[in-house]
XYZ file of C-alpha atoms in Angstrom:
672
model
C 0.000 0.000 0.000
C 1.334 3.414 -0.934
C 0.997 6.068 1.759
C 1.680 9.781 1.264
C 4.286 11.595 3.321
C 1.787 13.798 5.187
C -0.228 10.736 6.143
C 2.937 9.111 7.430
C 3.899 12.088 9.527
C 0.517 12.642 11.089
C -1.307 9.322 10.882
C -3.327 8.300 13.888
C -2.443 4.622 13.564
C 0.836 3.584 15.245
C 1.815 1.336 12.351
C 1.902 4.310 10.004
C 3.947 6.318 12.463
C 6.500 3.510 12.446
C 6.492 3.538 8.656
C 7.389 7.212 8.768
C 10.523 6.417 10.686
C 11.426 3.649 8.275
C 11.367 6.035 5.330
C 13.516 8.631 7.048
C 15.990 6.102 8.374
C 16.455 4.551 4.959
C 17.458 7.935 3.636
C 19.805 8.848 6.445
C 21.102 5.797 8.294
C 23.678 3.236 7.335
C 25.023 -0.048 8.618
C 28.442 -1.570 8.300
C 30.153 -4.847 7.611
C 32.583 -6.376 10.078
C 35.405 -4.761 8.095
C 34.006 -1.314 8.776
C 32.869 -0.664 5.195
C 29.304 0.449 4.440
C 27.006 -2.329 3.315
C 25.333 -1.673 -0.025
C 21.588 -1.279 0.318
C 21.547 -1.605 4.089
C 19.556 0.491 6.498
C 18.778 0.653 10.181
C 15.875 -1.227 11.668
C 12.603 0.253 12.883
C 12.935 3.468 14.875
C 16.587 3.788 13.896
C 17.811 0.982 16.180
C 19.871 -1.871 14.786
C 18.431 -5.349 15.245
C 19.421 -6.657 18.654
C 20.701 -3.306 19.901
C 19.420 -2.119 23.281
C 16.596 0.368 23.228
C 16.970 3.774 24.768
C 15.841 4.020 28.372
C 12.794 6.240 28.768
C 11.185 7.077 32.103
C 7.518 7.838 32.634
C 6.044 11.351 32.779
C 6.016 11.311 36.591
C 9.532 9.953 37.128
C 12.733 12.045 36.960
C 14.796 11.158 33.899
C 18.373 11.985 34.898
C 20.712 10.886 32.067
C 23.308 8.331 33.196
C 26.170 7.878 30.721
C 27.888 4.522 31.136
C 28.875 3.398 27.631
C 32.573 3.729 26.777
C 34.843 2.777 23.878
C 37.393 1.074 26.097
C 38.639 -2.241 24.672
C 36.365 -2.040 21.623
C 36.882 -1.796 17.863
C 35.490 1.113 15.879
C 33.734 1.163 12.508
C 34.007 3.756 9.737
C 30.917 5.937 9.739
C 29.431 6.896 6.380
C 26.037 8.665 6.474
C 26.096 9.755 2.828
C 23.703 8.564 0.114
C 24.823 5.792 -2.192
C 26.122 8.223 -4.770
C 25.896 7.148 -8.430
C 23.741 4.121 -7.629
C 20.808 3.436 -9.934
C 18.324 4.736 -7.366
C 20.389 7.884 -6.838
C 20.717 8.519 -10.596
C 16.967 8.227 -11.070
C 16.474 11.245 -8.812
C 19.526 13.455 -9.295
C 21.241 15.046 -12.268
C 24.947 14.634 -12.878
C 27.512 12.353 -11.292
C 29.072 12.499 -7.852
C 32.835 12.734 -8.239
C 35.265 12.279 -5.330
C 37.037 15.337 -4.006
C 40.622 15.861 -2.935
C 41.230 16.248 0.780
C 43.914 17.845 2.949
C 46.140 14.747 2.747
C 46.416 14.818 -1.037
C 43.992 11.900 -1.479
C 40.337 11.594 -2.371
C 38.400 11.816 0.881
C 35.743 9.227 0.028
C 36.586 5.833 1.541
C 39.969 7.085 2.752
C 40.164 5.884 6.373
C 42.300 8.829 7.485
C 39.648 11.268 6.247
C 36.640 9.504 7.778
C 35.433 9.509 11.329
C 34.685 6.288 13.175
C 31.970 5.211 15.578
C 31.027 2.265 17.768
C 27.982 0.057 17.730
C 25.845 0.888 20.705
C 25.977 -1.985 23.192
C 24.551 -0.608 26.421
C 21.305 1.036 27.351
C 21.396 4.739 26.532
C 19.120 7.274 28.220
C 16.417 8.713 26.002
C 16.317 12.507 25.671
C 13.700 14.261 27.766
C 12.964 16.706 24.929
C 12.796 15.831 21.238
C 13.322 12.419 19.721
C 15.764 10.344 17.711
C 13.110 7.878 16.621
C 10.526 10.392 15.411
C 13.083 12.390 13.413
C 15.203 9.571 11.985
C 18.465 10.604 13.641
C 20.732 7.581 13.776
C 20.876 5.841 17.166
C 22.690 2.701 16.042
C 26.073 4.043 17.060
C 27.855 6.196 19.599
C 30.910 8.416 19.203
C 34.113 8.688 21.228
C 36.368 11.746 21.182
C 39.446 10.330 19.454
C 37.725 8.471 16.626
C 35.349 11.427 16.150
C 38.010 14.140 15.829
C 41.220 12.334 14.817
C 40.931 13.190 11.071
C 41.021 16.891 11.986
C 44.156 16.954 14.135
C 42.899 15.813 17.540
C 45.287 13.706 19.618
C 44.638 12.268 23.046
C 47.994 11.174 24.525
C 46.219 8.743 26.829
C 44.461 6.805 24.047
C 45.997 4.287 21.665
C 44.706 4.478 18.096
C 44.002 1.673 15.636
C 46.766 0.991 13.049
C 44.265 1.842 10.289
C 44.429 5.433 11.533
C 48.200 5.551 11.865
C 48.713 8.276 9.246
C 46.207 10.575 10.898
C 47.804 9.835 14.265
C 51.237 10.863 13.039
C 49.781 14.047 11.550
C 48.141 14.931 14.853
C 51.594 14.853 16.391
C 52.851 17.197 13.629
C 50.303 20.041 13.558
C 52.351 22.017 11.010
C 50.824 19.844 8.288
C 47.663 21.963 8.493
C 49.507 25.147 7.537
C 49.730 23.790 3.978
C 45.981 23.301 3.663
C 43.817 25.882 1.899
C 40.219 24.935 2.480
C 38.828 27.411 -0.042
C 40.861 25.880 -2.850
C 39.739 22.389 -1.887
C 36.083 23.442 -1.752
C 36.163 25.218 -5.109
C 37.939 22.304 -6.793
C 35.311 19.989 -5.349
C 32.427 22.134 -6.593
C 34.003 22.393 -10.056
C 34.384 18.611 -10.208
C 30.690 18.188 -9.431
C 29.269 21.165 -11.322
C 26.955 19.039 -13.464
C 24.976 18.224 -10.297
C 24.040 21.868 -9.681
C 22.309 24.673 -11.548
C 24.797 26.934 -13.288
C 24.132 30.370 -11.772
C 26.452 33.219 -12.697
C 28.033 35.133 -9.817
C 28.258 38.810 -10.745
C 28.534 40.491 -7.349
C 32.221 39.917 -6.719
C 33.881 37.828 -4.032
C 33.682 40.224 -1.078
C 31.256 42.576 0.585
C 31.276 46.167 -0.652
C 29.668 49.527 0.046
C 26.095 49.929 -1.285
C 25.528 51.887 -4.479
C 22.528 53.804 -5.813
C 21.691 50.856 -8.052
C 21.311 48.600 -5.006
C 18.651 50.920 -3.585
C 16.909 51.607 -6.885
C 16.550 47.924 -7.759
C 15.917 46.538 -4.284
C 12.450 45.219 -5.250
C 14.125 42.856 -7.683
C 15.879 40.945 -4.907
C 12.560 39.512 -3.707
C 11.903 35.893 -4.616
C 8.182 35.312 -4.854
C 6.278 32.052 -5.011
C 5.723 30.891 -8.604
C 8.136 33.660 -9.704
C 5.426 36.309 -9.848
C 6.580 39.910 -9.388
C 4.593 42.587 -7.554
C 6.185 46.000 -7.189
C 6.336 47.186 -3.585
C 4.961 50.720 -3.412
C 5.865 52.824 -0.393
C 2.221 53.186 0.656
C 0.445 50.275 2.276
C -1.876 49.138 -0.514
C -4.424 46.999 1.286
C -6.194 46.032 -1.953
C -2.989 44.769 -3.495
C -2.132 42.985 -0.257
C -5.524 41.300 -0.168
C -5.200 40.274 -3.806
C -1.908 38.564 -3.042
C -3.314 36.695 -0.048
C -6.564 35.615 -1.691
C -5.092 34.367 -4.965
C -6.073 30.670 -5.093
C -3.017 28.551 -5.904
C -4.149 24.918 -6.104
C -2.333 21.606 -6.336
C 0.814 22.724 -4.496
C 1.435 19.285 -3.043
C 0.264 17.361 -6.104
C 2.537 19.374 -8.396
C 5.476 18.646 -6.119
C 4.648 14.943 -6.047
C 4.400 14.782 -9.831
C 7.749 16.539 -10.118
C 9.487 13.769 -8.207
C 9.534 11.658 -11.363
C 12.003 13.998 -13.090
C 15.677 14.337 -12.292
C 16.566 17.290 -10.129
C 19.592 19.488 -9.711
C 20.933 19.407 -6.179
C 20.356 22.628 -4.271
C 23.475 24.140 -2.778
C 23.660 24.939 0.909
C 26.155 26.928 2.931
C 27.299 26.640 6.512
C 28.109 30.150 7.703
C 30.244 30.432 10.837
C 30.045 33.729 12.698
C 33.162 35.008 14.438
C 35.182 38.211 14.974
C 38.756 39.379 14.535
C 39.676 38.878 18.191
C 38.608 35.250 18.525
C 41.121 32.774 19.928
C 41.826 30.149 17.285
C 42.652 27.336 19.678
C 43.485 23.855 18.330
C 40.021 22.673 19.382
C 38.292 25.490 17.472
C 40.350 24.812 14.347
C 39.611 21.092 14.505
C 35.933 21.931 14.822
C 35.956 24.099 11.671
C 37.902 21.460 9.725
C 35.251 18.895 10.603
C 32.577 21.107 9.039
C 34.484 21.454 5.752
C 35.339 17.784 5.476
C 31.982 16.307 6.479
C 29.646 18.791 4.822
C 31.548 19.911 1.734
C 34.313 17.598 0.540
C 32.710 14.222 1.224
C 29.384 15.315 -0.304
C 30.844 16.631 -3.539
C 30.179 20.279 -2.754
C 26.572 20.033 -1.558
C 27.596 22.433 1.204
C 30.116 25.254 1.241
C 31.623 26.432 4.519
C 31.978 30.221 4.789
C 33.341 32.205 7.726
C 31.997 35.707 8.416
C 34.483 37.574 10.589
C 33.503 40.895 12.123
C 36.212 43.559 12.302
C 35.575 45.450 15.518
C 37.640 48.518 14.574
C 35.551 50.556 12.103
C 38.477 52.880 11.412
C 40.143 50.217 9.266
C 39.312 51.014 5.645
C 38.941 47.393 4.658
C 36.409 48.118 1.884
C 38.427 50.963 0.392
C 41.960 49.596 0.230
C 43.072 46.115 -0.750
C 46.112 46.258 1.515
C 44.002 47.096 4.563
C 41.626 44.241 3.801
C 44.437 41.727 3.304
C 46.351 42.812 6.402
C 43.243 42.663 8.562
C 42.298 39.250 7.194
C 45.767 37.851 7.866
C 45.639 39.031 11.461
C 42.123 37.767 12.074
C 42.169 34.245 10.634
C 44.720 31.382 10.442
C 46.166 30.766 6.952
C 44.166 27.601 6.269
C 40.828 29.427 6.648
C 41.556 32.757 4.959
C 40.197 31.829 1.542
C 36.821 30.845 3.030
C 36.509 34.035 5.122
C 34.655 37.271 4.390
C 35.254 40.361 6.512
C 32.555 42.816 7.540
C 32.122 45.546 10.126
C 29.394 47.624 11.719
C 30.041 50.498 9.304
C 29.183 48.227 6.373
C 25.782 47.131 7.692
C 24.962 50.682 8.775
C 25.604 51.834 5.217
C 23.359 49.129 3.761
C 20.594 49.403 6.377
C 20.629 52.968 7.750
C 16.924 52.924 8.660
C 17.435 50.099 11.164
C 20.408 51.584 12.979
C 18.460 54.064 15.046
C 16.943 54.067 18.493
C 18.558 53.159 21.795
C 22.374 52.829 21.865
C 22.237 49.261 23.202
C 20.467 48.183 20.016
C 23.108 49.698 17.721
C 25.470 46.737 17.791
C 26.270 43.930 15.413
C 24.884 41.436 17.923
C 21.485 43.114 17.620
C 21.668 42.933 13.817
C 23.453 39.610 13.464
C 21.514 38.520 10.369
C 22.326 41.546 8.216
C 25.692 40.172 6.995
C 23.877 36.935 6.135
C 21.341 38.948 4.140
C 24.187 40.533 2.187
C 25.711 37.104 1.632
C 22.462 35.936 0.020
C 22.899 38.732 -2.547
C 26.556 37.921 -3.081
C 25.879 34.199 -3.554
C 22.656 33.667 -5.548
C 23.810 30.104 -6.273
C 23.155 29.078 -2.650
C 19.576 28.135 -1.742
C 19.918 27.504 1.994
C 22.186 29.176 4.539
C 22.882 27.455 7.848
C 24.239 29.963 10.354
C 26.181 28.557 13.296
C 27.795 30.142 16.276
C 31.374 29.067 16.792
C 30.597 27.656 20.242
C 28.265 24.887 19.037
C 29.579 21.318 19.055
C 28.181 18.071 17.684
C 29.319 14.715 18.998
C 28.029 12.962 15.871
C 28.426 13.530 12.139
C 27.474 16.985 10.811
C 26.059 15.698 7.520
C 23.819 13.274 9.385
C 22.325 16.070 11.497
C 21.897 18.606 8.709
C 20.404 16.216 6.170
C 18.110 14.516 8.672
C 16.753 17.863 9.845
C 16.358 19.009 6.235
C 14.537 15.846 5.173
C 12.234 15.955 8.183
C 11.364 19.617 7.695
C 10.653 19.149 3.985
C 8.243 16.313 4.769
C 6.435 18.415 7.387
C 3.004 19.767 6.339
C 1.957 23.359 6.953
C -1.361 22.712 8.657
C -0.962 23.460 12.411
C 2.745 24.009 11.786
C 3.032 27.266 13.730
C 1.077 25.737 16.585
C 3.317 22.648 16.731
C 6.355 24.911 16.590
C 5.380 26.702 19.797
C 6.199 23.894 22.208
C 9.005 21.583 23.134
C 8.079 18.000 22.296
C 8.233 15.762 25.411
C 7.757 12.155 24.170
C 7.087 10.753 27.651
C 4.309 13.313 28.130
C 2.954 13.826 24.614
C 3.327 10.275 23.324
C 4.188 9.503 19.670
C 4.321 12.380 17.215
C 0.881 11.673 15.755
C -0.629 11.937 19.238
C 1.248 15.183 19.784
C -0.277 16.531 16.577
C -3.741 15.485 17.785
C -3.125 17.402 21.011
C -2.212 20.524 19.053
C -5.239 20.127 16.783
C -7.598 19.833 19.748
C -6.216 22.927 21.487
C -5.799 25.265 18.494
C -8.486 27.851 17.846
C -9.886 28.596 14.380
C -7.662 26.051 12.682
C -4.434 27.875 13.489
C -2.290 30.184 11.364
C -2.963 29.663 7.662
C -0.969 31.528 5.046
C 0.526 35.004 5.489
C -0.524 36.924 8.590
C -1.579 40.333 7.348
C 0.654 42.970 8.881
C 0.631 46.698 8.252
C 3.880 48.181 7.037
C 5.273 45.122 5.269
C 5.660 44.357 1.572
C 3.167 42.043 -0.166
C 3.860 38.437 0.871
C 6.433 36.474 -1.081
C 5.195 33.087 0.134
C 2.666 30.849 -1.601
C -1.069 31.163 -1.127
C -2.693 28.184 0.620
C -4.236 25.742 -1.882
C -7.235 25.421 0.456
C -9.243 28.399 1.675
C -9.540 26.971 5.191
C -7.063 24.728 7.027
C -9.790 22.188 7.840
C -10.172 21.537 4.105
C -6.625 20.195 4.014
C -7.881 16.925 5.458
C -4.812 14.877 4.524
C -2.288 17.506 5.602
C -0.992 17.926 2.056
C 0.046 21.560 1.831
C 3.711 22.110 2.527
C 4.797 18.513 2.068
C 7.795 18.510 -0.240
C 8.393 22.215 0.382
C 11.742 23.131 1.902
C 11.598 25.070 5.142
C 12.386 28.757 4.763
C 13.468 28.873 8.390
C 14.611 25.692 10.107
C 15.036 26.107 13.864
C 16.189 23.568 16.442
C 14.079 25.011 19.260
C 10.471 26.215 19.626
C 9.185 29.310 17.829
C 6.657 31.049 20.080
C 4.407 34.095 19.841
C 5.573 37.392 21.357
C 2.901 39.739 20.034
C 1.578 41.176 23.299
C 4.256 42.425 25.689
C 1.835 42.063 28.595
C 1.683 38.326 28.035
C 5.409 37.670 28.266
C 8.734 39.108 29.339
C 10.862 38.213 26.328
C 13.861 40.507 25.844
C 13.332 43.628 23.747
C 9.816 42.551 22.826
C 8.948 46.237 22.526
C 11.655 46.809 19.886
C 9.545 46.660 16.720
C 10.775 49.529 14.579
C 9.133 50.493 11.295
C 5.854 48.683 11.981
C 2.837 51.051 12.228
C 1.204 48.872 14.901
C 4.276 48.913 17.116
C 4.136 46.379 19.940
C 0.830 45.017 18.610
C 2.578 43.797 15.453
C 2.217 40.008 15.134
C 5.559 38.473 16.019
C 7.230 35.155 16.815
C 10.603 34.404 18.393
C 13.067 31.548 18.814
C 15.048 31.944 22.015
C 17.761 29.374 21.229
C 19.427 30.305 17.935
C 23.038 29.010 17.862
C 22.234 26.926 14.765
C 19.500 27.761 12.254
C 18.896 27.484 8.515
C 17.582 30.344 6.359
C 16.313 30.124 2.801
C 17.482 32.599 0.210
C 13.848 33.661 -0.176
C 13.534 34.543 3.525
C 16.845 36.413 3.641
C 15.849 38.479 0.604
C 12.515 39.380 2.241
C 14.368 40.376 5.419
C 16.821 42.447 3.368
C 14.019 44.197 1.502
C 12.085 45.046 4.662
C 15.087 46.533 6.409
C 16.484 48.403 3.423
C 13.220 49.976 2.230
C 11.094 50.327 5.365
C 13.481 50.101 8.289
C 11.720 47.071 9.757
C 13.643 45.888 12.768
C 13.310 43.506 15.686
C 15.869 41.714 17.797
C 17.597 38.871 15.889
C 15.681 36.213 17.833
C 12.460 37.740 16.445
C 13.014 39.347 13.039
C 13.516 36.229 10.843
C 10.667 34.381 12.525
C 8.301 37.343 12.245
C 9.257 37.964 8.620
C 8.377 34.355 7.853
C 5.042 34.870 9.628
C 4.190 38.033 7.694
C 5.198 36.602 4.315
C 3.596 33.186 4.660
C 6.900 31.338 4.597
C 7.488 27.898 6.062
C 9.061 27.869 9.531
C 9.794 24.454 11.049
C 10.990 23.729 14.579
C 12.878 20.439 14.413
C 12.362 18.313 17.580
C 16.070 18.057 18.344
C 16.958 15.522 21.059
C 17.866 17.503 24.193
C 18.942 15.997 27.500
C 18.101 17.679 30.802
C 20.193 16.820 33.862
C 17.665 17.869 36.457
C 15.635 16.004 39.058
C 12.347 17.327 37.718
C 9.280 15.411 36.638
C 8.834 15.493 32.841
C 5.149 16.357 33.199
C 5.871 19.308 35.497
C 8.727 20.548 33.330
C 6.537 20.348 30.237
C 3.872 22.372 32.021
C 6.453 24.992 32.973
C 7.521 25.313 29.341
C 4.040 25.195 27.826
C 1.877 27.037 30.375
C 0.092 30.081 28.986
C 1.082 28.983 25.472
C 4.753 29.011 26.374
C 4.714 32.473 27.937
C 6.740 31.368 30.969
C 10.103 29.648 30.554
C 10.446 30.257 26.822
C 9.790 33.957 27.261
C 11.701 34.498 30.506
C 15.217 33.074 30.153
C 16.569 35.231 32.988
C 14.119 33.801 35.494
C 14.843 30.146 34.757
C 18.631 30.001 34.424
C 18.873 26.911 36.618
C 16.720 24.955 34.180
C 18.336 26.173 30.969
C 21.882 25.528 32.162
C 21.056 21.862 32.839
C 20.084 21.346 29.167
C 22.441 20.128 26.439
C 21.293 22.772 23.927
C 20.356 26.199 25.236
C 21.183 29.877 24.841
C 21.880 32.696 27.239
C 21.266 36.329 26.366
C 23.021 37.990 29.275
C 26.526 36.548 28.937
C 26.373 34.776 32.286
C 27.067 31.149 33.168
C 28.743 30.271 29.884
C 31.644 28.302 31.298
C 29.780 25.846 33.462
C 26.534 23.979 33.581
C 25.628 20.491 32.474
C 26.610 20.921 28.828
C 30.130 22.008 29.766
C 30.504 19.236 32.320
C 29.459 16.649 29.751
C 31.761 18.120 27.093
C 34.774 18.114 29.421
C 34.128 14.488 30.269
C 33.695 13.484 26.617
C 36.800 15.329 25.391
C 38.985 14.075 28.245
C 39.508 17.429 29.899
C 38.005 15.827 32.960
C 39.590 12.386 33.143
C 37.788 9.488 34.732
C 39.280 6.034 34.846
C 38.157 2.502 34.116
C 40.735 0.409 35.899
C 44.115 1.463 34.522
C 42.719 3.169 31.388
C 41.145 6.612 31.035
C 37.421 6.586 30.385
C 36.522 7.005 26.716
C 32.901 8.065 26.961
C 30.794 7.065 23.947
C 27.853 9.408 23.362
C 24.989 9.363 20.863
C 24.752 12.174 18.334
C 24.188 15.321 20.425
C 24.174 19.022 19.637
C 25.819 20.933 22.484
C 25.765 24.649 23.251
C 27.393 26.728 24.662
C 30.956 25.357 24.575
C 33.727 27.904 25.041
C 37.117 26.518 24.022
C 39.450 29.284 25.132
């Protein structure tokens, strides 16, 4: 029996929910032979757990779920970990254009199937605690294996003097003892060679904007309407006055068969869409060995192994505005050389506050505390979307995020899951953390949201005074209840992919979220419909969303704090925002049911909106964000990281403990 993706995601029968996981796991998971090589055509079992492997331990809603980590890699053999598709297979060729060609790595060899360029993992043997928030099973994240520090980071220069390494990794081990080898690497050259090798897989889009940021010109202002990317490629000129008739026409246009057209299009070969991972930093950052190893892992796992599906780009802020980096080549080059190690210079773009003020003068007004780059952290990303029209999706990551698993596995699993997510009740599902022990399977969670949402929930663009006509698609059904099978949005990439809840912050009286009153350029001020994501160390933006953000700030001076502006722009333009239910562990003796109530009470207007008042909860989570600069260097996430990396040694008999963790996103981790 053939079942559609929306039915799989939201079906009320448990068997269909299991089938959902099977589909996602087949796309993302892999198994291995005893020799450590990927098995052709293999996939994980149901719910992402290998046959015979122990299930994750999950407590009940009224029992504290303190994570106990007991699995180690001591006295065990590792396996090469390969989460990539079976490139060039018949099934792969039926879907994708072109041919995947191997790319050269930092060791002068093709990275694919080269043991020194691949990370290793261990089959999970012991019971692993289940995350209190989010889910591996419901998202398809691989739980077959766990990762230990040395085998995870050895290809990128990591060396633990206390740990002996397998002879198959001897070359990488010797290189780790000779760090000067990395001074010969130029990651930009390797990435561009890789992309050129695989160019037939991607659309050929000419880059005419140069290779660096520049000062704005009159032409940029005169033609700003042309940067907008509208659904179905229609173009509506944005007049300065708020034309309600034109706005209504855009909203009420009936665009049918969105899902069916997508489904029919799956029979034709597609060009792969390019993505970028953008790392934000500044010219005074400490490039410690751990930080450099972390950046290398991004380039290798996302870009080189995939054949250029991702491109890693570093945006480095120059704090001293007096440096004329956009006027004189020598000043730019000197500043770049001082800010970034040699191996990363050809993937780095410099910017400063003067540049974004010149591009977006209408937004740099108001209170002095809002006139910082931190308050306008997405503006350089908006400029990058103009500079690189060949990139469809931009992941933006803070430099203090860490992932114990494989980056490609996380990014592609989240992307696949978000694309398969329907739009009906999407904003309402986004507003809460998903607690599996409280909410049950995902289809039951969706039923809960459906039963508690008024008027069918948000449907299409939310009309907002002061904004341009929406760039997003019009719903193919006039009312959400008519989308009985949850079709709309399935197969549509997320315009904003968050790894934490997106919650409403429209009425300042209902919450205490930071700078909720800062809504510049909107005629309705604080009453302007708005959403926020409080935890933003890693998010993905579509080119379409970034262009809409750019247009609103350049022409109308629309401005909110960075935790609000992208989310609210997506709301106003009818774009697809998805909150991925990332697995998050909480080391706290609290009942899951009570903690869920604290997060979700008053539609999330407590803990989500008041980070200052609940520091003791946030700092016991593995993925969280602080806005006041306090408590960055301790807390559960730092304690776990120090134990995993060996900074805090524990011993098993005469050997140091080699903790083996499932794939986990950790933040904040300060390395220097």
